């Protein structure tokens, strides 16, 4: 007999197939990421297509995609039937865009950090060239120039080219 996305699986079968604990499944269900019904004996029964949702939650966690972002994307998927190929492609495009933005931010940070560490200015001599008279002190705490390059909306560019 061929498996259908609408086949029903017990929570035990879901646990065996995904490796996710029952408590995590309950948590995901409370967050609206997955759905179940109650079968005979009041046991949770899941549609087979929930396996894909759970798998994507696992992948999202590995990629450090917050569960709130997963919930936002899953909210666009049907809960009462298996999502179509087009539904999953749409989800994939959203996450691909987010990951590309992250990659660019990390590359920018890497470039800034390499330049900063690479200058060897333990005496802060070179930093006097980039931040004379500690002019950035009034623009907030922490590494202001690095935070600006990460796209923080509350800060305006203050690097040497902005002077």
Short mmCIF file of N, CA and C in Angstrom, two decimals:
data_model
loop_
_atom_site.label_atom_id
_atom_site.label_comp_id
_atom_site.label_asym_id
_atom_site.label_seq_id
_atom_site.Cartn_x
_atom_site.Cartn_y
_atom_site.Cartn_z
N UNK A 1 0.85 -1.18 0.00
CA UNK A 1 0.00 0.00 0.00
C UNK A 1 0.90 1.25 0.00
N UNK A 2 0.58 2.18 -0.82
CA UNK A 2 1.37 3.40 -0.99
C UNK A 2 1.00 4.43 0.08
N UNK A 3 2.04 5.12 0.61
CA UNK A 3 1.82 6.14 1.63
C UNK A 3 1.24 7.39 0.99
N UNK A 4 0.33 8.01 1.69
CA UNK A 4 -0.30 9.25 1.24
C UNK A 4 0.05 10.35 2.25
N UNK A 5 0.21 11.59 1.77
CA UNK A 5 0.50 12.69 2.71
C UNK A 5 -0.58 12.86 3.77
N UNK A 6 -1.79 12.36 3.48
CA UNK A 6 -2.89 12.51 4.43
C UNK A 6 -3.04 11.31 5.36
N UNK A 7 -2.17 10.31 5.22
CA UNK A 7 -2.19 9.20 6.17
C UNK A 7 -1.99 9.74 7.57
N UNK A 8 -2.51 9.03 8.54
CA UNK A 8 -2.39 9.45 9.94
C UNK A 8 -1.30 8.64 10.63
N UNK A 9 -0.49 9.34 11.44
CA UNK A 9 0.59 8.70 12.19
C UNK A 9 0.43 9.02 13.66
N UNK A 10 0.74 8.04 14.50
CA UNK A 10 0.68 8.27 15.94
C UNK A 10 1.89 9.11 16.36
N UNK A 11 1.82 9.64 17.55
CA UNK A 11 2.94 10.44 18.05
C UNK A 11 4.19 9.58 18.15
N UNK A 12 4.03 8.31 18.49
CA UNK A 12 5.18 7.40 18.55
C UNK A 12 5.84 7.24 17.18
N UNK A 13 5.01 7.11 16.13
CA UNK A 13 5.57 7.00 14.77
C UNK A 13 6.27 8.29 14.37
N UNK A 14 5.71 9.43 14.73
CA UNK A 14 6.33 10.72 14.42
C UNK A 14 7.68 10.83 15.12
N UNK A 15 7.72 10.43 16.38
CA UNK A 15 8.98 10.47 17.15
C UNK A 15 10.02 9.58 16.49
N UNK A 16 9.64 8.36 16.11
CA UNK A 16 10.59 7.44 15.46
C UNK A 16 11.08 7.99 14.13
N UNK A 17 10.20 8.61 13.37
CA UNK A 17 10.58 9.11 12.04
C UNK A 17 11.43 10.37 12.10
N UNK A 18 11.19 11.24 13.09
CA UNK A 18 11.87 12.53 13.12
C UNK A 18 12.99 12.62 14.14
N UNK A 19 12.93 11.79 15.17
CA UNK A 19 13.91 11.88 16.25
C UNK A 19 13.61 13.02 17.21
N UNK A 20 12.47 13.66 17.06
CA UNK A 20 12.08 14.79 17.91
C UNK A 20 11.30 14.23 19.11
N UNK A 21 11.60 14.76 20.29
CA UNK A 21 10.95 14.26 21.50
C UNK A 21 9.48 14.65 21.54
N UNK A 22 8.73 13.92 22.34
CA UNK A 22 7.29 14.21 22.50
C UNK A 22 7.10 15.61 23.07
N UNK A 23 7.95 16.01 24.02
CA UNK A 23 7.79 17.34 24.61
C UNK A 23 8.04 18.43 23.57
N UNK A 24 9.00 18.21 22.66
CA UNK A 24 9.24 19.19 21.59
C UNK A 24 8.05 19.24 20.65
N UNK A 25 7.47 18.09 20.33
CA UNK A 25 6.29 18.07 19.46
C UNK A 25 5.13 18.83 20.10
N UNK A 26 4.94 18.63 21.40
CA UNK A 26 3.89 19.36 22.11
C UNK A 26 4.16 20.86 22.06
N UNK A 27 5.43 21.24 22.24
CA UNK A 27 5.82 22.65 22.18
C UNK A 27 5.53 23.23 20.79
N UNK A 28 5.93 22.51 19.74
CA UNK A 28 5.68 22.98 18.38
C UNK A 28 4.19 23.10 18.10
N UNK A 29 3.43 22.19 18.67
CA UNK A 29 1.98 22.25 18.48
C UNK A 29 1.39 23.46 19.20
N UNK A 30 1.85 23.73 20.40
CA UNK A 30 1.36 24.91 21.14
C UNK A 30 1.71 26.20 20.39
N UNK A 31 2.83 26.21 19.69
CA UNK A 31 3.26 27.39 18.92
C UNK A 31 2.57 27.48 17.56
N UNK A 32 1.75 26.48 17.22
CA UNK A 32 1.03 26.51 15.95
C UNK A 32 1.88 26.12 14.75
N UNK A 33 3.02 25.47 15.00
CA UNK A 33 3.90 25.05 13.90
C UNK A 33 3.44 23.72 13.29
N UNK A 34 2.86 22.87 14.11
CA UNK A 34 2.33 21.59 13.65
C UNK A 34 0.94 21.41 14.26
N UNK A 35 0.20 20.46 13.71
CA UNK A 35 -1.17 20.23 14.16
C UNK A 35 -1.43 18.74 14.30
N UNK A 36 -2.29 18.39 15.23
CA UNK A 36 -2.70 17.00 15.39
C UNK A 36 -4.19 16.95 15.66
N UNK A 37 -4.69 15.75 15.59
CA UNK A 37 -6.08 15.48 15.98
C UNK A 37 -6.02 14.45 17.10
N UNK A 38 -7.15 14.19 17.69
CA UNK A 38 -7.22 13.16 18.72
C UNK A 38 -7.86 11.92 18.14
N UNK A 39 -7.19 10.80 18.34
CA UNK A 39 -7.72 9.53 17.87
C UNK A 39 -8.41 8.78 19.00
N UNK A 40 -8.65 7.52 18.76
CA UNK A 40 -9.27 6.71 19.82
C UNK A 40 -8.32 6.65 21.00
N UNK A 41 -8.86 6.69 22.18
CA UNK A 41 -8.04 6.71 23.39
C UNK A 41 -7.41 8.07 23.64
N UNK A 42 -7.88 9.09 22.92
CA UNK A 42 -7.42 10.47 23.09
C UNK A 42 -5.94 10.65 22.73
N UNK A 43 -5.42 9.74 21.89
CA UNK A 43 -4.03 9.82 21.48
C UNK A 43 -3.88 10.81 20.32
N UNK A 44 -2.79 11.57 20.33
CA UNK A 44 -2.53 12.50 19.23
C UNK A 44 -2.25 11.72 17.96
N UNK A 45 -2.89 12.18 16.88
CA UNK A 45 -2.69 11.59 15.55
C UNK A 45 -2.31 12.74 14.62
N UNK A 46 -1.23 12.55 13.87
CA UNK A 46 -0.73 13.58 12.96
C UNK A 46 -0.90 13.15 11.52
N UNK A 47 -1.21 14.09 10.65
CA UNK A 47 -1.18 13.82 9.22
C UNK A 47 0.28 13.59 8.82
N UNK A 48 0.50 12.69 7.90
CA UNK A 48 1.86 12.36 7.46
C UNK A 48 2.62 13.60 6.99
N UNK A 49 1.91 14.56 6.39
CA UNK A 49 2.61 15.75 5.88
C UNK A 49 3.21 16.60 7.00
N UNK A 50 2.85 16.34 8.25
CA UNK A 50 3.49 17.05 9.36
C UNK A 50 4.96 16.64 9.49
N UNK A 51 5.33 15.47 8.95
CA UNK A 51 6.73 15.06 8.97
C UNK A 51 7.61 16.10 8.27
N UNK A 52 7.12 16.64 7.17
CA UNK A 52 7.90 17.65 6.44
C UNK A 52 8.01 18.93 7.25
N UNK A 53 6.95 19.34 7.89
CA UNK A 53 7.01 20.54 8.74
C UNK A 53 8.04 20.35 9.85
N UNK A 54 7.98 19.20 10.49
CA UNK A 54 8.91 18.92 11.59
C UNK A 54 10.34 18.89 11.06
N UNK A 55 10.54 18.28 9.92
CA UNK A 55 11.88 18.24 9.31
C UNK A 55 12.38 19.65 9.01
N UNK A 56 11.49 20.50 8.52
CA UNK A 56 11.90 21.89 8.24
C UNK A 56 12.19 22.66 9.53
N UNK A 57 11.49 22.35 10.58
CA UNK A 57 11.80 22.98 11.88
C UNK A 57 13.21 22.58 12.30
N UNK A 58 13.54 21.31 12.14
CA UNK A 58 14.88 20.82 12.49
C UNK A 58 15.94 21.54 11.65
N UNK A 59 15.69 21.64 10.34
CA UNK A 59 16.63 22.33 9.45
C UNK A 59 16.75 23.80 9.85
N UNK A 60 15.63 24.44 10.11
CA UNK A 60 15.64 25.86 10.50
C UNK A 60 16.46 26.07 11.77
N UNK A 61 16.31 25.17 12.73
CA UNK A 61 17.09 25.28 13.95
C UNK A 61 18.58 25.16 13.66
N UNK A 62 18.95 24.26 12.76
CA UNK A 62 20.37 24.10 12.40
C UNK A 62 20.91 25.35 11.71
N UNK A 63 20.05 26.05 10.98
CA UNK A 63 20.45 27.27 10.29
C UNK A 63 20.27 28.51 11.17
N UNK A 64 19.88 28.30 12.42
CA UNK A 64 19.66 29.39 13.38
C UNK A 64 18.56 30.34 12.93
N UNK A 65 17.56 29.78 12.27
CA UNK A 65 16.38 30.56 11.90
C UNK A 65 15.44 30.50 13.12
N UNK A 66 15.09 31.64 13.67
CA UNK A 66 14.22 31.63 14.86
C UNK A 66 12.87 30.97 14.59
N UNK A 67 12.34 30.32 15.62
CA UNK A 67 11.04 29.67 15.47
C UNK A 67 9.95 30.67 15.12
N UNK A 68 10.11 31.91 15.53
CA UNK A 68 9.12 32.92 15.16
C UNK A 68 9.10 33.13 13.65
N UNK A 69 10.28 33.06 13.00
CA UNK A 69 10.34 33.16 11.54
C UNK A 69 9.72 31.93 10.88
N UNK A 70 9.96 30.77 11.49
CA UNK A 70 9.35 29.53 10.99
C UNK A 70 7.83 29.65 11.08
N UNK A 71 7.35 30.15 12.20
CA UNK A 71 5.90 30.32 12.39
C UNK A 71 5.33 31.27 11.35
N UNK A 72 6.04 32.36 11.05
CA UNK A 72 5.56 33.31 10.05
C UNK A 72 5.41 32.64 8.69
N UNK A 73 6.40 31.85 8.31
CA UNK A 73 6.36 31.18 7.02
C UNK A 73 5.30 30.08 7.02
N UNK A 74 5.24 29.30 8.10
CA UNK A 74 4.26 28.22 8.17
C UNK A 74 2.84 28.75 8.18
N UNK A 75 2.65 29.98 8.64
CA UNK A 75 1.31 30.57 8.64
C UNK A 75 0.77 30.74 7.22
N UNK A 76 1.66 30.74 6.24
CA UNK A 76 1.23 30.86 4.84
C UNK A 76 0.93 29.51 4.22
N UNK A 77 1.17 28.43 4.96
CA UNK A 77 0.92 27.08 4.44
C UNK A 77 -0.43 26.56 4.93
N UNK A 78 -1.06 25.73 4.13
CA UNK A 78 -2.34 25.15 4.59
C UNK A 78 -2.10 24.19 5.75
N UNK A 79 -2.99 24.20 6.72
CA UNK A 79 -2.89 23.29 7.86
C UNK A 79 -3.75 22.05 7.65
N UNK A 80 -4.75 22.17 6.80
CA UNK A 80 -5.72 21.08 6.64
C UNK A 80 -5.38 20.11 5.53
N UNK A 81 -4.31 20.37 4.80
CA UNK A 81 -3.92 19.47 3.71
C UNK A 81 -2.42 19.57 3.51
N UNK A 82 -1.90 18.63 2.76
CA UNK A 82 -0.46 18.66 2.46
C UNK A 82 -0.16 19.86 1.56
N UNK A 83 0.86 20.64 1.90
CA UNK A 83 1.24 21.75 1.03
C UNK A 83 1.69 21.23 -0.34
N UNK A 84 1.46 22.05 -1.34
CA UNK A 84 1.86 21.69 -2.70
C UNK A 84 3.34 21.99 -2.90
N UNK A 85 3.87 21.53 -4.02
CA UNK A 85 5.25 21.82 -4.38
C UNK A 85 5.46 23.33 -4.46
N UNK A 86 4.49 24.04 -5.01
CA UNK A 86 4.60 25.50 -5.11
C UNK A 86 4.63 26.15 -3.73
N UNK A 87 3.84 25.62 -2.79
CA UNK A 87 3.86 26.14 -1.42
C UNK A 87 5.27 26.03 -0.84
N UNK A 88 5.88 24.85 -1.00
CA UNK A 88 7.22 24.63 -0.44
C UNK A 88 8.26 25.48 -1.16
N UNK A 89 8.10 25.70 -2.45
CA UNK A 89 9.03 26.56 -3.19
C UNK A 89 8.98 27.99 -2.66
N UNK A 90 7.78 28.46 -2.36
CA UNK A 90 7.61 29.81 -1.82
C UNK A 90 8.33 29.92 -0.47
N UNK A 91 8.16 28.93 0.39
CA UNK A 91 8.84 28.91 1.69
C UNK A 91 10.35 28.91 1.48
N UNK A 92 10.80 28.09 0.56
CA UNK A 92 12.23 27.99 0.27
C UNK A 92 12.80 29.33 -0.18
N UNK A 93 12.07 30.04 -1.02
CA UNK A 93 12.55 31.36 -1.50
C UNK A 93 12.68 32.36 -0.36
N UNK A 94 11.73 32.34 0.56
CA UNK A 94 11.78 33.26 1.70
C UNK A 94 13.02 32.99 2.53
N UNK A 95 13.26 31.71 2.85
CA UNK A 95 14.42 31.37 3.67
C UNK A 95 15.72 31.61 2.91
N UNK A 96 15.72 31.36 1.62
CA UNK A 96 16.93 31.60 0.84
C UNK A 96 17.31 33.08 0.90
N UNK A 97 16.32 33.94 0.77
CA UNK A 97 16.57 35.39 0.84
C UNK A 97 17.12 35.76 2.21
N UNK A 98 16.54 35.22 3.28
CA UNK A 98 17.02 35.51 4.63
C UNK A 98 18.46 35.04 4.80
N UNK A 99 18.76 33.85 4.31
CA UNK A 99 20.12 33.32 4.45
C UNK A 99 21.12 34.12 3.63
N UNK A 100 20.71 34.59 2.44
CA UNK A 100 21.60 35.44 1.64
C UNK A 100 21.89 36.76 2.37
N UNK A 101 20.88 37.34 2.99
CA UNK A 101 21.08 38.58 3.76
C UNK A 101 22.04 38.34 4.92
N UNK A 102 21.87 37.22 5.59
CA UNK A 102 22.76 36.87 6.69
C UNK A 102 24.19 36.69 6.21
N UNK A 103 24.34 36.00 5.08
CA UNK A 103 25.67 35.76 4.52
C UNK A 103 26.36 37.09 4.23
N UNK A 104 25.62 38.01 3.60
CA UNK A 104 26.21 39.33 3.30
C UNK A 104 26.61 40.07 4.57
N UNK A 105 25.76 40.00 5.59
CA UNK A 105 26.08 40.67 6.86
C UNK A 105 27.31 40.05 7.51
N UNK A 106 27.41 38.73 7.45
CA UNK A 106 28.57 38.05 8.04
C UNK A 106 29.84 38.39 7.26
N UNK A 107 29.75 38.42 5.93
CA UNK A 107 30.91 38.78 5.12
C UNK A 107 31.35 40.21 5.40
N UNK A 108 30.41 41.11 5.56
CA UNK A 108 30.72 42.49 5.87
C UNK A 108 31.40 42.59 7.24
N UNK A 109 30.85 41.89 8.22
CA UNK A 109 31.43 41.89 9.55
C UNK A 109 32.83 41.29 9.50
N UNK A 110 32.99 40.21 8.75
CA UNK A 110 34.31 39.58 8.62
C UNK A 110 35.32 40.57 8.04
N UNK A 111 34.92 41.30 7.01
CA UNK A 111 35.79 42.28 6.38
C UNK A 111 36.17 43.38 7.38
N UNK A 112 35.18 43.92 8.07
CA UNK A 112 35.43 44.98 9.05
C UNK A 112 36.31 44.46 10.19
N UNK A 113 35.99 43.27 10.69
CA UNK A 113 36.72 42.72 11.81
C UNK A 113 38.15 42.40 11.42
N UNK A 114 38.35 41.83 10.24
CA UNK A 114 39.70 41.52 9.76
C UNK A 114 40.52 42.79 9.64
N UNK A 115 39.92 43.84 9.09
CA UNK A 115 40.62 45.11 8.98
C UNK A 115 40.95 45.70 10.33
N UNK A 116 40.01 45.60 11.26
CA UNK A 116 40.20 46.17 12.59
C UNK A 116 41.27 45.40 13.34
N UNK A 117 41.17 44.09 13.38
CA UNK A 117 42.15 43.28 14.10
C UNK A 117 43.49 43.31 13.37
N UNK A 118 43.43 43.30 12.04
CA UNK A 118 44.64 43.26 11.24
C UNK A 118 45.48 44.51 11.32
N UNK A 119 44.93 45.61 11.77
CA UNK A 119 45.71 46.85 11.80
C UNK A 119 46.75 46.82 12.91
N UNK A 120 46.59 45.96 13.90
CA UNK A 120 47.57 45.84 14.97
C UNK A 120 47.64 47.04 15.88
N UNK A 121 46.58 47.78 16.02
CA UNK A 121 46.60 49.03 16.78
C UNK A 121 46.30 48.81 18.26
N UNK A 122 47.07 47.95 18.87
CA UNK A 122 46.84 47.74 20.29
C UNK A 122 47.01 49.02 21.09
N UNK A 123 47.81 49.95 20.54
CA UNK A 123 47.98 51.24 21.22
C UNK A 123 46.90 52.23 20.81
N UNK A 124 45.98 51.81 19.93
CA UNK A 124 44.87 52.62 19.46
C UNK A 124 45.31 53.75 18.53
N UNK A 125 46.55 53.70 18.01
CA UNK A 125 47.03 54.76 17.12
C UNK A 125 46.19 54.83 15.84
N UNK A 126 45.98 53.70 15.20
CA UNK A 126 45.23 53.71 13.95
C UNK A 126 43.78 54.11 14.18
N UNK A 127 43.22 53.73 15.32
CA UNK A 127 41.83 54.08 15.59
C UNK A 127 41.67 55.59 15.73
N UNK A 128 42.73 56.27 16.08
CA UNK A 128 42.65 57.73 16.13
C UNK A 128 42.42 58.30 14.74
N UNK A 129 42.87 57.57 13.71
CA UNK A 129 42.64 58.02 12.34
C UNK A 129 41.18 57.82 11.94
N UNK A 130 40.58 56.73 12.40
CA UNK A 130 39.20 56.40 12.03
C UNK A 130 38.17 57.06 12.94
N UNK A 131 38.60 57.38 14.16
CA UNK A 131 37.67 57.94 15.15
C UNK A 131 38.40 59.03 15.94
N UNK A 132 38.79 60.11 15.28
CA UNK A 132 39.55 61.15 15.99
C UNK A 132 38.76 61.74 17.14
N UNK A 133 39.48 61.97 18.23
CA UNK A 133 38.89 62.56 19.45
C UNK A 133 37.68 61.78 19.95
N UNK A 134 37.66 60.48 19.65
CA UNK A 134 36.56 59.61 20.10
C UNK A 134 35.19 60.19 19.73
N UNK A 135 35.09 60.67 18.49
CA UNK A 135 33.86 61.32 18.02
C UNK A 135 32.64 60.40 18.04
N UNK A 136 32.86 59.10 18.01
CA UNK A 136 31.73 58.17 17.96
C UNK A 136 31.10 57.92 19.34
N UNK A 137 31.71 58.44 20.39
CA UNK A 137 31.19 58.14 21.74
C UNK A 137 29.75 58.59 21.91
N UNK A 138 29.34 59.62 21.21
CA UNK A 138 27.98 60.13 21.35
C UNK A 138 26.96 59.37 20.51
N UNK A 139 27.40 58.35 19.80
CA UNK A 139 26.49 57.62 18.91
C UNK A 139 26.09 56.26 19.45
N UNK A 140 26.34 56.03 20.73
CA UNK A 140 25.88 54.80 21.34
C UNK A 140 27.01 53.91 21.81
N UNK A 141 26.66 52.89 22.56
CA UNK A 141 27.66 51.98 23.12
C UNK A 141 28.12 50.94 22.11
N UNK A 142 29.24 50.33 22.41
CA UNK A 142 29.72 49.21 21.63
C UNK A 142 30.44 49.63 20.36
N UNK A 143 30.68 48.66 19.49
CA UNK A 143 31.41 48.91 18.25
C UNK A 143 30.51 49.59 17.22
N UNK A 144 30.35 50.89 17.36
CA UNK A 144 29.38 51.66 16.58
C UNK A 144 29.57 51.46 15.08
N UNK A 145 30.80 51.56 14.58
CA UNK A 145 31.04 51.44 13.14
C UNK A 145 30.66 50.05 12.65
N UNK A 146 30.98 49.01 13.41
CA UNK A 146 30.62 47.65 13.00
C UNK A 146 29.11 47.45 13.03
N UNK A 147 28.46 48.03 14.03
CA UNK A 147 27.01 47.89 14.12
C UNK A 147 26.33 48.60 12.97
N UNK A 148 26.89 49.71 12.53
CA UNK A 148 26.32 50.42 11.38
C UNK A 148 26.39 49.57 10.14
N UNK A 149 27.51 48.91 9.93
CA UNK A 149 27.66 48.12 8.71
C UNK A 149 26.77 46.90 8.71
N UNK A 150 26.24 46.52 9.88
CA UNK A 150 25.32 45.38 9.93
C UNK A 150 23.90 45.80 9.60
N UNK A 151 23.70 47.09 9.33
CA UNK A 151 22.38 47.56 8.89
C UNK A 151 21.48 48.01 10.00
N UNK A 152 22.01 48.32 11.16
CA UNK A 152 21.18 48.80 12.26
C UNK A 152 20.47 50.08 11.82
N UNK A 153 19.14 50.09 11.79
CA UNK A 153 18.41 51.23 11.25
C UNK A 153 18.52 52.50 12.09
N UNK A 154 18.92 52.38 13.35
CA UNK A 154 18.93 53.56 14.22
C UNK A 154 20.24 54.34 14.13
N UNK A 155 21.15 53.90 13.29
CA UNK A 155 22.45 54.56 13.21
C UNK A 155 22.72 55.02 11.79
N UNK A 156 23.35 56.19 11.66
CA UNK A 156 23.71 56.67 10.35
C UNK A 156 25.19 56.38 10.10
N UNK A 157 25.64 56.25 8.85
CA UNK A 157 27.05 55.97 8.57
C UNK A 157 27.94 57.07 9.12
N UNK A 158 29.01 56.64 9.80
CA UNK A 158 29.91 57.60 10.41
C UNK A 158 31.36 57.34 10.04
N UNK A 159 31.62 56.43 9.13
CA UNK A 159 32.98 56.07 8.78
C UNK A 159 33.71 57.23 8.14
N UNK A 160 34.99 57.05 7.82
CA UNK A 160 35.79 58.12 7.23
C UNK A 160 35.16 58.71 5.97
N UNK A 161 34.46 57.92 5.21
CA UNK A 161 33.86 58.44 3.97
C UNK A 161 32.66 59.33 4.24
N UNK A 162 32.12 59.30 5.45
CA UNK A 162 30.93 60.10 5.79
C UNK A 162 31.30 61.45 6.37
N UNK A 163 32.57 61.69 6.58
CA UNK A 163 32.99 62.96 7.17
C UNK A 163 33.04 64.07 6.18
#
